[in-house]
Amino acid sequence: MKRAIISDIHSNLEALEAVLEDIHQQGISEVYCLGDIVGYGPNPRECLDKVMELDVCILGNHDEAVLFDPLGFNLVARRAILWTRDQLKGHRGESAAARRRRDFLGELPRIRTEGDFMFVHGSPRDPTNEYVFEDDVYNRRKMEALFDRIERYCFQGHTHIPGVFTHREFFSPEECNFQYRLSDEKVMINVGSVGQPRDCDPRACYVVVIDDQVTFRRVEYDIDTTVKKIYAIEDLENSLGDRLRDGR
Ligand code: ZN
């Protein structure tokens, strides 16, 4: 197996292009995406067109909110969702490209399983919406409930914070030297975020899986360009640009 797993692109085209180039340079052709293609950022159409070319994509909560109602979002996120929805409609009625993108979003699965492997956006229990944070390792009941639903390995995104969860512990990429070897132990692996990292490292994040070896990758991209685009769009709050520089 030789596969890249990306997540939480959030309409950040510069970050997505940099990551796809990094994947290409390693000779990897199989790419899975764990959702949140859109929301927050300035290039929803362009990002969707690129993700539509990938091998597998899972539905994220922002992708879902574009299709339905943005429930449970804060004002900044909600405004970005409504703006994104407009962008996907196209300006003069529904074009063929616009229809293709919306059909693609509408058909995304919430969960995918392949033998020992499971792929979700949020968690094994609530694949689209539930967050699994570092502190949850102290919540024995929650961890048991999540791990009960996993055959062996679950790959997820949603929190924008990469790392490896065992039943009792969380390891950041730094703590495991950016490498994790899959064994008999059940694990949930958060692949981090391409387009809006929140672990104080502004570089785009994703993972590569080669056989049993999982590697966390960080990729620099042209943050200034993305931030300028966000500043220029009224419905996208400037804070959505500022946070990209800080990786938070
Ligand atoms: Zn997200």
Coordinates of C-alpha atoms and ligand atoms in Angstrom, one line a residue:
M1 CA 0.0 0.0 0.0
K2 CA 1.2 3.5 -0.9
R3 CA -1.3 6.2 -0.2
A4 CA -1.6 9.8 0.9
I5 CA -4.5 10.8 3.2
I6 CA -5.4 14.5 3.3
S7 CA -8.2 16.3 5.1
D8 CA -9.7 19.7 5.9
I9 CA -8.7 21.7 2.8
H10 CA -11.2 24.4 3.5
S11 CA -11.0 26.1 0.0
N12 CA -7.3 26.8 0.4
L13 CA -6.0 26.3 -3.1
E14 CA -2.4 27.3 -2.4
A15 CA -2.1 24.7 0.4
L16 CA -3.9 22.0 -1.6
E17 CA -1.6 22.5 -4.7
A18 CA 1.5 22.4 -2.5
V19 CA 0.4 19.2 -0.8
L20 CA -0.6 17.5 -4.1
E21 CA 2.8 18.4 -5.5
D22 CA 4.5 17.0 -2.4
I23 CA 2.5 13.8 -2.9
H24 CA 3.4 13.6 -6.6
Q25 CA 7.1 14.1 -5.9
Q26 CA 7.1 11.0 -3.7
G27 CA 5.7 8.9 -6.5
I28 CA 2.3 8.4 -4.7
S29 CA -0.7 8.3 -6.9
E30 CA -3.4 7.1 -4.6
V31 CA -5.0 10.0 -2.5
Y32 CA -7.8 9.8 0.0
C33 CA -9.5 12.9 1.3
L34 CA -11.4 12.9 4.6
G35 CA -13.7 15.9 3.9
D36 CA -14.1 19.6 4.6
I37 CA -13.1 20.4 1.0
V38 CA -14.8 23.8 1.4
G39 CA -15.7 26.4 4.1
Y40 CA -13.5 29.3 5.5
G41 CA -11.3 29.8 2.4
P42 CA -11.5 31.7 -0.9
N43 CA -11.3 28.9 -3.6
P44 CA -14.2 26.4 -3.2
R45 CA -14.7 25.7 -6.9
E46 CA -11.0 25.2 -7.7
C47 CA -10.5 23.0 -4.6
L48 CA -13.5 20.9 -5.4
D49 CA -12.4 20.4 -9.0
K50 CA -9.0 19.0 -7.7
V51 CA -10.5 16.8 -5.1
M52 CA -13.0 15.3 -7.6
E53 CA -10.0 13.8 -9.3
L54 CA -8.8 11.9 -6.2
D55 CA -9.5 8.3 -5.4
V56 CA -11.8 8.5 -2.4
C57 CA -13.5 11.4 -0.6
I58 CA -15.6 11.4 2.6
L59 CA -18.2 14.0 3.5
G60 CA -17.1 16.7 6.0
N61 CA -19.4 18.9 8.2
H62 CA -18.7 22.0 6.1
D63 CA -19.3 20.1 2.9
E64 CA -22.7 19.0 4.3
A65 CA -23.5 22.5 5.5
V66 CA -23.1 23.9 2.0
L67 CA -25.7 21.4 0.8
F68 CA -28.1 21.7 3.7
D69 CA -28.4 24.2 6.6
P70 CA -25.4 25.4 8.4
L71 CA -26.5 24.3 11.9
G72 CA -24.2 24.5 14.8
F73 CA -21.7 26.9 13.2
N74 CA -20.5 30.1 14.6
L75 CA -21.2 33.4 12.8
V76 CA -17.9 33.6 11.0
A77 CA -18.1 30.0 9.8
R78 CA -21.7 30.3 8.9
R79 CA -21.1 33.4 6.8
A80 CA -18.3 31.6 4.9
I81 CA -20.6 28.7 4.3
L82 CA -23.3 30.9 2.8
W83 CA -20.7 32.7 0.6
T84 CA -19.4 29.3 -0.5
R85 CA -22.9 28.1 -1.4
D86 CA -23.2 31.2 -3.6
Q87 CA -19.9 30.5 -5.3
L88 CA -21.0 26.9 -6.1
K89 CA -24.2 28.1 -7.6
G90 CA -22.4 30.1 -10.3
H91 CA -23.4 33.6 -11.2
R92 CA -25.7 33.0 -14.2
G93 CA -27.9 30.1 -13.2
E94 CA -26.6 26.6 -12.7
S95 CA -23.8 25.6 -15.2
A96 CA -22.8 22.0 -16.0
A97 CA -19.7 22.5 -13.9
A98 CA -21.7 23.8 -11.0
R99 CA -24.1 20.8 -11.2
R100 CA -21.1 18.4 -11.3
R101 CA -19.7 19.9 -8.2
R102 CA -22.9 19.8 -6.3
D103 CA -23.7 16.3 -7.4
F104 CA -20.2 15.2 -6.2
L105 CA -20.8 16.8 -2.8
G106 CA -24.3 15.3 -2.6
E107 CA -23.0 11.8 -3.2
L108 CA -20.0 11.8 -0.7
P109 CA -20.1 8.9 1.8
R110 CA -19.8 9.6 5.5
I111 CA -17.7 6.5 6.2
R112 CA -15.6 4.1 4.3
T113 CA -14.2 0.8 5.5
E114 CA -11.6 -1.4 3.8
G115 CA -10.8 -4.5 5.9
D116 CA -8.9 -3.2 9.0
F117 CA -9.1 0.4 7.8
M118 CA -11.8 2.9 8.4
F119 CA -12.0 6.5 7.0
V120 CA -14.2 9.2 8.5
H121 CA -14.2 13.0 8.8
G122 CA -15.0 13.2 12.6
S123 CA -15.2 10.0 14.6
P124 CA -16.1 6.3 14.2
R125 CA -19.3 7.0 16.3
D126 CA -20.5 10.1 14.5
P127 CA -18.5 10.2 11.3
T128 CA -19.4 13.7 10.2
N129 CA -19.7 15.8 13.3
E130 CA -18.0 14.4 16.4
Y131 CA -14.7 15.9 17.5
V132 CA -12.0 13.7 19.1
F133 CA -9.6 16.0 21.0
E134 CA -6.4 15.2 22.8
D135 CA -8.1 15.6 26.2
D136 CA -10.6 12.9 25.3
V137 CA -8.0 10.3 26.2
Y138 CA -9.1 11.0 29.8
N139 CA -12.7 10.2 29.0
R140 CA -12.6 6.5 29.3
R141 CA -16.2 6.0 28.3
K142 CA -15.9 8.1 25.1
M143 CA -12.7 6.3 24.1
E144 CA -14.2 2.9 24.7
A145 CA -17.2 3.8 22.6
L146 CA -15.1 5.0 19.8
F147 CA -12.6 2.2 19.8
D148 CA -15.5 -0.4 20.0
R149 CA -16.5 0.8 16.5
I150 CA -13.1 0.3 15.0
E151 CA -11.8 -2.9 13.4
R152 CA -8.2 -1.7 13.8
Y153 CA -7.2 1.6 12.3
C154 CA -9.4 4.7 11.9
F155 CA -8.1 7.7 9.9
Q156 CA -9.9 11.0 10.6
G157 CA -9.7 14.8 10.5
H158 CA -12.1 17.5 11.7
T159 CA -10.1 18.9 14.7
H160 CA -7.3 20.1 12.4
I161 CA -4.9 18.8 15.0
P162 CA -2.8 15.8 13.8
G163 CA -1.7 12.9 16.0
V164 CA -2.2 9.3 17.0
F165 CA -4.8 8.2 19.6
T166 CA -4.4 4.9 21.4
H167 CA -7.0 3.8 24.1
R168 CA -5.3 5.9 26.8
E169 CA -2.9 8.2 25.1
F170 CA -2.4 10.9 22.4
F171 CA 0.8 11.4 20.6
S172 CA 1.5 14.5 18.5
P173 CA 3.5 14.1 15.3
E174 CA 6.6 15.6 17.1
E175 CA 6.1 13.1 20.0
C176 CA 6.3 10.2 17.7
N177 CA 9.0 11.7 15.5
F178 CA 6.5 12.1 12.6
Q179 CA 6.3 8.3 12.2
Y180 CA 3.9 5.7 13.5
R181 CA 4.1 2.0 12.7
L182 CA 0.7 0.2 12.5
S183 CA 0.6 -2.9 14.7
D184 CA -2.1 -5.1 16.3
E185 CA -3.1 -2.2 18.5
K186 CA -6.2 -0.3 17.6
V187 CA -5.5 3.4 16.8
M188 CA -7.2 6.5 15.5
I189 CA -5.0 8.7 13.5
N190 CA -5.8 12.3 12.9
V191 CA -4.2 13.4 9.6
G192 CA -4.3 17.1 10.4
S193 CA -5.4 19.8 8.0
V194 CA -4.2 20.9 4.6
G195 CA -5.8 24.3 4.5
Q196 CA -6.2 25.5 8.1
P197 CA -3.8 23.8 10.6
R198 CA -4.5 24.5 14.3
D199 CA -1.6 22.9 16.0
C200 CA 0.5 26.2 15.9
D201 CA 2.4 25.0 12.8
P202 CA 1.1 27.0 9.9
R203 CA 2.4 24.5 7.3
A204 CA -0.1 22.3 5.5
C205 CA -0.4 18.8 7.1
Y206 CA -1.3 15.3 5.8
V207 CA -0.1 11.7 6.1
V208 CA 1.5 9.1 3.9
V209 CA 0.8 5.4 4.5
I210 CA 3.3 3.0 3.0
D211 CA 2.4 -0.5 4.1
D212 CA 2.4 -0.3 7.9
Q213 CA 4.4 2.9 8.1
V214 CA 2.4 6.2 8.7
T215 CA 4.4 9.4 8.2
F216 CA 3.1 12.9 9.0
R217 CA 4.2 15.4 6.4
R218 CA 4.3 19.2 6.7
V219 CA 4.4 21.4 3.6
E220 CA 5.1 25.1 3.2
Y221 CA 2.8 27.0 0.9
D222 CA 2.2 30.6 -0.2
I223 CA 0.2 31.7 2.9
D224 CA 0.4 35.4 1.9
T225 CA -1.5 34.8 -1.4
T226 CA -4.3 32.9 0.5
V227 CA -4.5 35.6 3.1
K228 CA -4.8 38.4 0.5
K229 CA -7.6 36.6 -1.2
I230 CA -9.5 36.2 2.1
Y231 CA -9.0 39.9 2.9
A232 CA -10.4 40.8 -0.5
I233 CA -13.7 38.9 0.1
E234 CA -16.1 40.7 2.4
D235 CA -18.0 37.6 3.5
L236 CA -14.8 36.0 4.7
E237 CA -13.7 37.6 7.9
N238 CA -10.1 38.8 8.0
S239 CA -9.5 36.6 11.1
L240 CA -9.8 33.6 8.8
G241 CA -6.7 34.8 7.0
D242 CA -4.8 35.8 10.2
R243 CA -5.2 32.4 11.8
L244 CA -3.5 30.8 8.8
R245 CA -0.3 32.6 9.6
D246 CA -0.4 31.4 13.2
G247 CA -1.6 27.9 12.5
R248 CA -4.4 28.1 15.0
Ligands
ZN1 ZN -12.6 21.2 9.1

